[in-house]
Amino acid sequence: MNRNAISLPIIMSLCLKASLAMGKDDEPEVSYFADKQRGWFWYEVLPEPVKKSQPEIQADQEKPKSDIKPLSVVEAETGPKTQAKLFAEPQPLSSVWLKQNLEHYLNKAIDDPSPENVAAFYYLQRVMMDKAERFTNAARYVVMSDPQLDETVRRPLATYAANEANHQASVVAEQALKAIAAQAGILFFFRSDCPYCHVQAPILAMLENAYGFKIYPVSLDGLPMPNGFFSQFKRDNGQAAMLEVEQTPALFLMKPPKQIVPLAQGALSLEEVTGRILLAAKEAGWIDATQYQTTQGIRNTPMLLPTAGSISPAVTQDPLSLIQALQRSAHFGSTP
């Protein structure tokens, strides 16, 4: 048989296959001579192209459009005034500028410690320190020139003056406590098995002996304390529940006929007890604010407590107007 006759159909078949592949993918298939190791695979199944799944197509279709607006639209919406506020930079070397930039210069000097970077940081730090010193000197002069701002007017710092203030405080406190004791007593709730009640009892005995307070002991469990203090007690008949006693020892300042002020539900020192008695008496109106301030070693001075709405926002924009408004409020309702 003629070999050329047999080869001709084979060659035509290969050409037909190549032409079909070119028409389908628009790319020439690798020739047999470049890939002859594969041999003649007449029935080789080519992989099918991967089709995009329906959910992915739907997700692409439903993907929201970007909300980013062009710069021209943003500028038109914000306006020039708003843009000025957004992009306004603080004055160089101002306190705001130093707060924002000093750390940057420090980090730069640490990462690249060239003489220029290190010197720049220390120069800026010097500027900040000089500003602080200038403010301190101005503040000292302003404070010493205005008794409403000078804390030494309320409480002296000099040792001899502070000792005198403490002496005056103890004298006035003793007078006030004796005056309170003449009209009020201490209601003392305890339990026989409460160790804190056992150590609180001697403190109350000292309070009774020093200032004349009458102690009214009430036992919650109906039993006396083992140390023998306040053996003449009364059993609780619902008073503790009415006063919401949860812990012992519990102390209340009681002024007949119906005034009862809570002092503590827990153990207190003598100084803490007397301090709370004075505060409770001041809040109840039994002693005035001037007397109470003196018991604390503090001279009574007008307080800067403006009433709500007394200072308008416009006033706060002008330092002089703000100072005058605060000075007027200090005299209003203050105790001389």
PDB file of N, CA and C in Angstrom, residues 85-123:
ATOM      1  N   LYS A  85     -11.472  75.515  58.947  1.00  0.00           N
ATOM      2  CA  LYS A  85     -11.390  74.918  60.277  1.00  0.00           C
ATOM      3  C   LYS A  85     -10.724  73.550  60.225  1.00  0.00           C
ATOM      4  N   LEU A  86     -11.049  72.743  59.154  1.00  0.00           N
ATOM      5  CA  LEU A  86     -10.505  71.403  59.061  1.00  0.00           C
ATOM      6  C   LEU A  86      -9.008  71.409  58.806  1.00  0.00           C
ATOM      7  N   PHE A  87      -8.571  72.340  57.997  1.00  0.00           N
ATOM      8  CA  PHE A  87      -7.181  72.340  57.573  1.00  0.00           C
ATOM      9  C   PHE A  87      -6.351  73.418  58.253  1.00  0.00           C
ATOM     10  N   ALA A  88      -6.910  74.103  59.256  1.00  0.00           N
ATOM     11  CA  ALA A  88      -6.158  75.144  59.941  1.00  0.00           C
ATOM     12  C   ALA A  88      -5.032  74.527  60.753  1.00  0.00           C
ATOM     13  N   GLU A  89      -3.858  75.055  60.628  1.00  0.00           N
ATOM     14  CA  GLU A  89      -2.696  74.571  61.370  1.00  0.00           C
ATOM     15  C   GLU A  89      -2.426  75.515  62.532  1.00  0.00           C
ATOM     16  N   PRO A  90      -1.997  74.986  63.689  1.00  0.00           N
ATOM     17  CA  PRO A  90      -1.664  75.857  64.818  1.00  0.00           C
ATOM     18  C   PRO A  90      -0.445  76.711  64.508  1.00  0.00           C
ATOM     19  N   GLN A  91      -0.358  77.835  65.179  1.00  0.00           N
ATOM     20  CA  GLN A  91       0.771  78.741  64.983  1.00  0.00           C
ATOM     21  C   GLN A  91       2.072  78.040  65.370  1.00  0.00           C
ATOM     22  N   PRO A  92       3.090  78.075  64.521  1.00  0.00           N
ATOM     23  CA  PRO A  92       4.363  77.435  64.873  1.00  0.00           C
ATOM     24  C   PRO A  92       4.914  77.941  66.200  1.00  0.00           C
ATOM     25  N   LEU A  93       5.394  76.995  67.014  1.00  0.00           N
ATOM     26  CA  LEU A  93       5.976  77.225  68.333  1.00  0.00           C
ATOM     27  C   LEU A  93       4.948  77.646  69.381  1.00  0.00           C
ATOM     28  N   SER A  94       3.655  77.593  69.032  1.00  0.00           N
ATOM     29  CA  SER A  94       2.631  77.798  70.054  1.00  0.00           C
ATOM     30  C   SER A  94       2.542  76.547  70.925  1.00  0.00           C
ATOM     31  N   SER A  95       1.837  76.651  72.051  1.00  0.00           N
ATOM     32  CA  SER A  95       1.739  75.495  72.942  1.00  0.00           C
ATOM     33  C   SER A  95       1.052  74.320  72.249  1.00  0.00           C
ATOM     34  N   VAL A  96       0.031  74.617  71.432  1.00  0.00           N
ATOM     35  CA  VAL A  96      -0.649  73.547  70.697  1.00  0.00           C
ATOM     36  C   VAL A  96       0.302  72.911  69.692  1.00  0.00           C
ATOM     37  N   TRP A  97       1.067  73.740  69.002  1.00  0.00           N
ATOM     38  CA  TRP A  97       2.018  73.226  68.013  1.00  0.00           C
ATOM     39  C   TRP A  97       3.075  72.362  68.685  1.00  0.00           C
ATOM     40  N   LEU A  98       3.572  72.798  69.837  1.00  0.00           N
ATOM     41  CA  LEU A  98       4.592  72.037  70.547  1.00  0.00           C
ATOM     42  C   LEU A  98       4.053  70.691  71.009  1.00  0.00           C
ATOM     43  N   LYS A  99       2.798  70.662  71.480  1.00  0.00           N
ATOM     44  CA  LYS A  99       2.201  69.398  71.903  1.00  0.00           C
ATOM     45  C   LYS A  99       2.093  68.424  70.741  1.00  0.00           C
ATOM     46  N   GLN A 100       1.816  68.946  69.558  1.00  0.00           N
ATOM     47  CA  GLN A 100       1.630  68.089  68.401  1.00  0.00           C
ATOM     48  C   GLN A 100       2.941  67.641  67.766  1.00  0.00           C
ATOM     49  N   ASN A 101       4.003  68.438  67.896  1.00  0.00           N
ATOM     50  CA  ASN A 101       5.202  68.197  67.112  1.00  0.00           C
ATOM     51  C   ASN A 101       6.449  67.858  67.912  1.00  0.00           C
ATOM     52  N   LEU A 102       6.461  68.146  69.206  1.00  0.00           N
ATOM     53  CA  LEU A 102       7.684  67.915  69.977  1.00  0.00           C
ATOM     54  C   LEU A 102       8.064  66.431  69.989  1.00  0.00           C
ATOM     55  N   GLU A 103       7.084  65.554  70.145  1.00  0.00           N
ATOM     56  CA  GLU A 103       7.378  64.124  70.150  1.00  0.00           C
ATOM     57  C   GLU A 103       7.915  63.667  68.800  1.00  0.00           C
ATOM     58  N   HIS A 104       7.416  64.276  67.731  1.00  0.00           N
ATOM     59  CA  HIS A 104       7.924  63.926  66.389  1.00  0.00           C
ATOM     60  C   HIS A 104       9.409  64.257  66.273  1.00  0.00           C
ATOM     61  N   TYR A 105       9.802  65.422  66.768  1.00  0.00           N
ATOM     62  CA  TYR A 105      11.213  65.797  66.708  1.00  0.00           C
ATOM     63  C   TYR A 105      12.056  64.904  67.608  1.00  0.00           C
ATOM     64  N   LEU A 106      11.502  64.476  68.736  1.00  0.00           N
ATOM     65  CA  LEU A 106      12.224  63.560  69.608  1.00  0.00           C
ATOM     66  C   LEU A 106      12.445  62.218  68.918  1.00  0.00           C
ATOM     67  N   ASN A 107      11.389  61.665  68.322  1.00  0.00           N
ATOM     68  CA  ASN A 107      11.522  60.386  67.623  1.00  0.00           C
ATOM     69  C   ASN A 107      12.504  60.484  66.457  1.00  0.00           C
ATOM     70  N   LYS A 108      12.465  61.592  65.783  1.00  0.00           N
ATOM     71  CA  LYS A 108      13.388  61.779  64.661  1.00  0.00           C
ATOM     72  C   LYS A 108      14.827  61.816  65.155  1.00  0.00           C
ATOM     73  N   ALA A 109      15.058  62.477  66.292  1.00  0.00           N
ATOM     74  CA  ALA A 109      16.413  62.535  66.841  1.00  0.00           C
ATOM     75  C   ALA A 109      16.868  61.176  67.347  1.00  0.00           C
ATOM     76  N   ILE A 110      15.933  60.366  67.874  1.00  0.00           N
ATOM     77  CA  ILE A 110      16.293  59.031  68.344  1.00  0.00           C
ATOM     78  C   ILE A 110      16.633  58.112  67.170  1.00  0.00           C
ATOM     79  N   ASP A 111      15.822  58.150  66.120  1.00  0.00           N
ATOM     80  CA  ASP A 111      16.056  57.280  64.963  1.00  0.00           C
ATOM     81  C   ASP A 111      17.275  57.714  64.155  1.00  0.00           C
ATOM     82  N   ASP A 112      17.488  59.011  64.069  1.00  0.00           N
ATOM     83  CA  ASP A 112      18.630  59.540  63.306  1.00  0.00           C
ATOM     84  C   ASP A 112      19.303  60.622  64.154  1.00  0.00           C
ATOM     85  N   PRO A 113      20.180  60.219  65.090  1.00  0.00           N
ATOM     86  CA  PRO A 113      20.757  61.185  66.040  1.00  0.00           C
ATOM     87  C   PRO A 113      21.864  62.041  65.427  1.00  0.00           C
ATOM     88  N   SER A 114      21.538  62.711  64.356  1.00  0.00           N
ATOM     89  CA  SER A 114      22.505  63.641  63.794  1.00  0.00           C
ATOM     90  C   SER A 114      22.559  64.889  64.674  1.00  0.00           C
ATOM     91  N   PRO A 115      23.654  65.649  64.627  1.00  0.00           N
ATOM     92  CA  PRO A 115      23.729  66.866  65.450  1.00  0.00           C
ATOM     93  C   PRO A 115      22.568  67.819  65.200  1.00  0.00           C
ATOM     94  N   GLU A 116      22.114  67.909  63.943  1.00  0.00           N
ATOM     95  CA  GLU A 116      21.016  68.823  63.633  1.00  0.00           C
ATOM     96  C   GLU A 116      19.707  68.341  64.254  1.00  0.00           C
ATOM     97  N   ASN A 117      19.408  67.044  64.146  1.00  0.00           N
ATOM     98  CA  ASN A 117      18.149  66.519  64.692  1.00  0.00           C
ATOM     99  C   ASN A 117      18.111  66.621  66.211  1.00  0.00           C
ATOM    100  N   VAL A 118      19.202  66.267  66.864  1.00  0.00           N
ATOM    101  CA  VAL A 118      19.248  66.339  68.329  1.00  0.00           C
ATOM    102  C   VAL A 118      19.139  67.789  68.795  1.00  0.00           C
ATOM    103  N   ALA A 119      19.870  68.680  68.142  1.00  0.00           N
ATOM    104  CA  ALA A 119      19.829  70.091  68.529  1.00  0.00           C
ATOM    105  C   ALA A 119      18.442  70.688  68.303  1.00  0.00           C
ATOM    106  N   ALA A 120      17.780  70.285  67.214  1.00  0.00           N
ATOM    107  CA  ALA A 120      16.439  70.816  66.940  1.00  0.00           C
ATOM    108  C   ALA A 120      15.473  70.441  68.062  1.00  0.00           C
ATOM    109  N   PHE A 121      15.550  69.178  68.503  1.00  0.00           N
ATOM    110  CA  PHE A 121      14.678  68.753  69.598  1.00  0.00           C
ATOM    111  C   PHE A 121      14.958  69.548  70.860  1.00  0.00           C
ATOM    112  N   TYR A 122      16.225  69.701  71.223  1.00  0.00           N
ATOM    113  CA  TYR A 122      16.542  70.402  72.470  1.00  0.00           C
ATOM    114  C   TYR A 122      16.214  71.894  72.385  1.00  0.00           C
ATOM    115  N   TYR A 123      16.316  72.483  71.216  1.00  0.00           N
ATOM    116  CA  TYR A 123      15.914  73.882  71.070  1.00  0.00           C
ATOM    117  C   TYR A 123      14.407  74.029  71.285  1.00  0.00           C
TER     118      TYR A 123
END
